[in-house]
Short mmCIF file of C-alpha atoms in Angstrom, two decimals:
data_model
loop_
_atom_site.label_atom_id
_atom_site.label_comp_id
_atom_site.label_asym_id
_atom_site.label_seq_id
_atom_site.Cartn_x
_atom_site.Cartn_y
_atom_site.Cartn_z
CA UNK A 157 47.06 29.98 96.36
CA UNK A 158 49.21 26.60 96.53
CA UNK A 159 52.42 27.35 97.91
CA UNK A 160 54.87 24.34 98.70
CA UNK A 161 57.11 24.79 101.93
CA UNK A 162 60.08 22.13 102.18
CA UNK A 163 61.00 20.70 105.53
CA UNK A 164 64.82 19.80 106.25
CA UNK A 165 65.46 18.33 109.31
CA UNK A 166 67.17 15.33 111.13
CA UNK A 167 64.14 14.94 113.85
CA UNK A 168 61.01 13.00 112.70
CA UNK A 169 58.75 14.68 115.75
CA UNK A 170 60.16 18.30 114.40
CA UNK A 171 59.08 18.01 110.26
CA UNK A 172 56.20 16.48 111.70
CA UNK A 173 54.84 19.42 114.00
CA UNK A 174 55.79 21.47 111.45
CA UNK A 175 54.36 20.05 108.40
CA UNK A 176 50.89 19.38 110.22
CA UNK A 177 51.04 23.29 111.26
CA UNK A 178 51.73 24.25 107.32
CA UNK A 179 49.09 21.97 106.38
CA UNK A 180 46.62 23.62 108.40
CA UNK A 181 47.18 27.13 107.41
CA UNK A 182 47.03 26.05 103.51
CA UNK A 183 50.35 25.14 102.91
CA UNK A 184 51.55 21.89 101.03
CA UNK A 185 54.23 20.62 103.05
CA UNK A 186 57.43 18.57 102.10
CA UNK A 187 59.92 16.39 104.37
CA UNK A 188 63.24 15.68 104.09
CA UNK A 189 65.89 14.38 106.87
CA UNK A 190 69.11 15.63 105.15
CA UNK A 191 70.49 17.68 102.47
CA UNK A 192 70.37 14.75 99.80
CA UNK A 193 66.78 14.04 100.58
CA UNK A 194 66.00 17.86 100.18
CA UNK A 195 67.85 17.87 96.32
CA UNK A 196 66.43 15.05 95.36
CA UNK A 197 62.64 16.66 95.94
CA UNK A 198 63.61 19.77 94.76
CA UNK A 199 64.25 18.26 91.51
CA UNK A 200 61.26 17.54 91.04
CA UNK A 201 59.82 20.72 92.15
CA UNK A 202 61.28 23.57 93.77
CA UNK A 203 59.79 24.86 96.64
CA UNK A 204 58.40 28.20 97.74
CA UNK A 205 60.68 28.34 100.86
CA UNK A 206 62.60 25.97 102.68
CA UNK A 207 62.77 25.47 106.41
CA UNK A 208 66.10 24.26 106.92
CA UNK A 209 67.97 22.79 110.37
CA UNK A 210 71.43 23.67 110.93
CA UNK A 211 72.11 20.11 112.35
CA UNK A 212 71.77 17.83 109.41
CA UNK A 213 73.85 14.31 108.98
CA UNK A 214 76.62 14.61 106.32
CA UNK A 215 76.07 18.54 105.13
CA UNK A 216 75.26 21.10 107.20
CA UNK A 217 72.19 23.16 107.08
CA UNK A 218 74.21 26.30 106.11
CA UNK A 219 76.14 24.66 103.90
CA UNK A 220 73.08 23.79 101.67
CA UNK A 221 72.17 27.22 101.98
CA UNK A 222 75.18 28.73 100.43
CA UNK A 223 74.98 26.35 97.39
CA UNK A 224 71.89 27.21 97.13
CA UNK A 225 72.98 30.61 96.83
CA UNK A 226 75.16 30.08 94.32
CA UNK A 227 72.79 28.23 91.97
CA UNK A 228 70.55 30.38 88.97
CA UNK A 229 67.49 27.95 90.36
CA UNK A 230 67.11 28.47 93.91
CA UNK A 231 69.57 31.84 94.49
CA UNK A 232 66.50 33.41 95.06
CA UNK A 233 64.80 30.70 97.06
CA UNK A 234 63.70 32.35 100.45
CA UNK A 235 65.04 30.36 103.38
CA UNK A 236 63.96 30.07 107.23
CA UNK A 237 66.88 28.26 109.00
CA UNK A 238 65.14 26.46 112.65
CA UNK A 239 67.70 25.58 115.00
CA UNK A 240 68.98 24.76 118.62
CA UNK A 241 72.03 27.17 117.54
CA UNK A 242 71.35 30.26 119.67
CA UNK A 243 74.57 31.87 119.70
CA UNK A 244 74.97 35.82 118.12
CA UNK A 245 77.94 34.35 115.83
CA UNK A 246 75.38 31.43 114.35
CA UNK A 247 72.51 33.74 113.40
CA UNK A 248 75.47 35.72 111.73
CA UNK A 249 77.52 33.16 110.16
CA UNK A 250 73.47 31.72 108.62
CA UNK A 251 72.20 35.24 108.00
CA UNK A 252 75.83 36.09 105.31
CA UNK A 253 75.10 32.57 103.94
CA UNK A 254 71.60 34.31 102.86
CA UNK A 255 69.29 32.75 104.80
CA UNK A 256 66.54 34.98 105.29
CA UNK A 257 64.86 35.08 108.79
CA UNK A 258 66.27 32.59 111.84
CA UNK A 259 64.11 30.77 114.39
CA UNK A 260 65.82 28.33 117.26
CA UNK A 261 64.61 25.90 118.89
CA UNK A 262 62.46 25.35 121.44
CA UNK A 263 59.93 27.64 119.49
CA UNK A 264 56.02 28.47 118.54
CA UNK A 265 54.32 27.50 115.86
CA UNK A 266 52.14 30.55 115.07
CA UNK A 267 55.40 32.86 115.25
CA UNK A 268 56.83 30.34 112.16
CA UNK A 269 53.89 30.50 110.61
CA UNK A 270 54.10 33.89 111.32
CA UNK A 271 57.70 34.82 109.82
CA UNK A 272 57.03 32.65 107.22
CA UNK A 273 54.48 34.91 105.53
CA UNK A 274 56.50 37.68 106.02
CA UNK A 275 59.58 36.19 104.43
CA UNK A 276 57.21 35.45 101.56
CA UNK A 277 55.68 39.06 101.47
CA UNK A 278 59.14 40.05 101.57
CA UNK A 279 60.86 37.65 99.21
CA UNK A 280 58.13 36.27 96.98
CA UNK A 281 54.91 38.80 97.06
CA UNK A 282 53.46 37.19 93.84
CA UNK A 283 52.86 34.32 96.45
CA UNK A 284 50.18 36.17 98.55
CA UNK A 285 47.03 37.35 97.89
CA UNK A 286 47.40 40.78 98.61
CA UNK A 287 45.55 43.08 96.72
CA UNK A 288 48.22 44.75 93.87
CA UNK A 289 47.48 48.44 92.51
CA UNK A 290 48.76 51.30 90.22
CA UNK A 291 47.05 54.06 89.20
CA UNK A 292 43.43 52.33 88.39
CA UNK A 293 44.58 49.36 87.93
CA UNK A 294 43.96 46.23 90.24
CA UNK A 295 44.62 42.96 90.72
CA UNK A 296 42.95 40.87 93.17
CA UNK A 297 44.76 37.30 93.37
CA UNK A 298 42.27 35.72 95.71
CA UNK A 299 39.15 36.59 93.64
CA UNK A 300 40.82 36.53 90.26
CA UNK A 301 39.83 39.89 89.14
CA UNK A 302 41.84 42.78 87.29
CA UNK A 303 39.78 45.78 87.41
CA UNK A 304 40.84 49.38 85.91
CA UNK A 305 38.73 52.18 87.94
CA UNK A 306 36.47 50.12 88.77
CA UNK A 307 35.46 48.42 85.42
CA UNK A 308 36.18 44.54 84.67
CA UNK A 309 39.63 43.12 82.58
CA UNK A 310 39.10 40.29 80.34
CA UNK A 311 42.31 38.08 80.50
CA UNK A 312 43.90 34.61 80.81
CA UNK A 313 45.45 32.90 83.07
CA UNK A 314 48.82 33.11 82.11
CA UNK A 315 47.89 36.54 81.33
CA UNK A 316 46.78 37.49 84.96
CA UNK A 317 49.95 35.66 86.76
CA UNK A 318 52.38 37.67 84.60
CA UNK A 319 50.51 40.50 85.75
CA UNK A 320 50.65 39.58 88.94
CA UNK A 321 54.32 38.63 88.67
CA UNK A 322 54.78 42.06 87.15
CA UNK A 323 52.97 43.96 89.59
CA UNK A 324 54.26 42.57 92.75
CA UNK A 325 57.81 43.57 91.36
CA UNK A 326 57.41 46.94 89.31
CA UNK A 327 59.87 48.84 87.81
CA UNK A 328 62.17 45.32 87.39
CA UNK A 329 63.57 44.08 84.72
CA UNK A 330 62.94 39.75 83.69
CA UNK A 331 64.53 38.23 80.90
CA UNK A 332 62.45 36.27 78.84
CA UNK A 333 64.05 33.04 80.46
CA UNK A 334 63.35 34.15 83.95
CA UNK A 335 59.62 34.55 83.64
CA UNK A 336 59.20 30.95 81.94
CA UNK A 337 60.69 30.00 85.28
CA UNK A 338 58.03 31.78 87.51
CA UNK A 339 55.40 31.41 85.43
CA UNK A 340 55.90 27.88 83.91
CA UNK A 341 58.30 26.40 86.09
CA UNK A 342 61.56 25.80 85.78
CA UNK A 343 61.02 21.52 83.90
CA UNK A 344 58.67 23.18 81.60
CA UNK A 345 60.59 23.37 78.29
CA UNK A 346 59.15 25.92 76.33
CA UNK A 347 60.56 28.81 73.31
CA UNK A 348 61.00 31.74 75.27
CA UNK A 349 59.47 33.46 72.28
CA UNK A 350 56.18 32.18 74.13
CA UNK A 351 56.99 35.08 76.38
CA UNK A 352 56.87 37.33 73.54
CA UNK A 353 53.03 36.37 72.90
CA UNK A 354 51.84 36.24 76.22
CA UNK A 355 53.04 39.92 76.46
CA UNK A 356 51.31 40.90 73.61
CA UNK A 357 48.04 38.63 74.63
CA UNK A 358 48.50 40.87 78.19
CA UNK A 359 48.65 44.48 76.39
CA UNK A 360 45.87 43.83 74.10
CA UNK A 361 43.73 43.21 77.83
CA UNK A 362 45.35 46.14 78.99
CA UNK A 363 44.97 47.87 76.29
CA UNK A 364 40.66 48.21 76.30
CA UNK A 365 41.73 50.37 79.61
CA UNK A 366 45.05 52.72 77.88
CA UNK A 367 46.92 50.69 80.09
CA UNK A 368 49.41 48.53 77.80
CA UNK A 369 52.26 50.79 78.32
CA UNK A 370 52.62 49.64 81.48
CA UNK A 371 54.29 46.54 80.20
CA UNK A 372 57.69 48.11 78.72
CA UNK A 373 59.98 46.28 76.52
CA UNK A 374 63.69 46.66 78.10
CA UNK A 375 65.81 45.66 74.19
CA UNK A 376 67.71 43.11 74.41
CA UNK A 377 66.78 42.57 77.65
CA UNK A 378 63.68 41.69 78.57
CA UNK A 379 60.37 43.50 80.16
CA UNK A 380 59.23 45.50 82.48
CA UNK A 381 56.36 46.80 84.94
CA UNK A 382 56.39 50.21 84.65
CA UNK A 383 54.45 52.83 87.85
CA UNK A 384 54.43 55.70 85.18
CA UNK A 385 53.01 55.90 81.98
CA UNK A 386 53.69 58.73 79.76
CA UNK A 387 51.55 60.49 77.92
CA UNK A 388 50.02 59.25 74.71
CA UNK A 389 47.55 59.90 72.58
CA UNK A 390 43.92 58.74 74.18
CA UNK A 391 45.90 57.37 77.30
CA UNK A 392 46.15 58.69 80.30
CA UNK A 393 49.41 60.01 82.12
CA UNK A 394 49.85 58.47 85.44
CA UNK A 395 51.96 60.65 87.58
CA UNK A 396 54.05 59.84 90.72
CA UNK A 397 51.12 61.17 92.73
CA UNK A 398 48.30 58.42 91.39
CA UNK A 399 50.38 56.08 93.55
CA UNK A 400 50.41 57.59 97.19
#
């Protein structure tokens, strides 16, 4: 799966050992040397994480962070800050600005590599390819496949990333605008009513396994993933148990 990593930092040797170290594990990376460089790509497009320097000319690195706290777009942005800041009150002062995992400098590859996949588990599991499943149902990003005990899914592609989406955050509530974000991205203008027949397109597939409950309407909110499904005439009841 194509996931974008942004680079911010002042020294050319650092975004450049770690770009060609993203790039090799499957990652598209980005570079920027300072905060206006990293806005001005993330325009564009926004990222799926951002490896951010403390020690950046004009704005500091945990300055950025915090604003991008405070934005709708990116509050939910996972962030890595890489540093030469060691001391206990740094990591604190970056980790209530919301970044979400620290490294400092001098440091190893692999273990960025490394706590960058788990900050995306963590953070943004829709991201991975790990195999998602509720009682019968799967979803296998890497091969494409939704399966319900065993037999085959028909659906789209929209379809199957909502799914996904859906299934790598259960029991959540999204607003119509929020999934045209993840799913379309967030310069795609587009009736959130589009939502609306997506979801239906996605219970009509789940629907040839008694599955389409699953995707709950929350009124005058938004939808849902839901781990139970009541009972129902010719569907199933999945109970607490059928998930471990």
């Amino acid at each position: 799966m194509d996931r974008t990593i942004l680079i911010v930092d002042s020294e050319p040797d650092i975004r450049h050992l770690v770009a060609v170290n993203l790039q090799q594990a499957g990652y598209r990376a980005l570079r920027a040397a300072s905060v206006p460089e990293a806005e001005l790509l993330m325009r564009e497009r926004l990222p799926d994480l951002v490896v951010l320097d403390w020690i950046l000319p004009s704005t500091p690195g945990v300055t950025f962070a915090k604003g991008l706290r405070a934005e709708r777009r990116t509050k939910n942005l996972p962030i890595i800050m890489l540093t030469c800041r060691s001391q206990e009150a740094d990591k604190v002062a970056a980790l209530e600005a919301g970044v979400d995992d620290y490294v400092t400098k001098p440091f190893s590859p692999r273990e960025l590599l490394a706590r960058i996949k788990a900050v995306l588990r963590r953070c943004a599991p829709q991201l991975m390819d790990d195999v998602a499943e509720f009682g019968g149902l799967k979803l296998d990003p890497a091969a494409r496949r939704v399966t319900c005990d065993g037999r085959d899914i028909d659906i789209g592609d929209i379809e199957f990333r909502m799914l996904h989406y859906f299934m790598s955050h259960p029991e959540r509530v999204y607003s119509r605008a929020h999934l045209l974000d993840q799913l379309w991205g967030d310069h795609v203008f587009i009736e959130e009513r589009t939502v609306d027949v997506h979801i239906r397109r996605l219970r009509q597939a789940l629907g040839a396994a008694n599955r389409e409950q699953l995707i709950e309407t929350v009124r005058g909110t938004g939808y849902r993933f839901r781990r139970i499904l009541e009972q129902v005439e010719g569907a199933p009841r999945l109970t607490a148990a059928a998930f471990g």
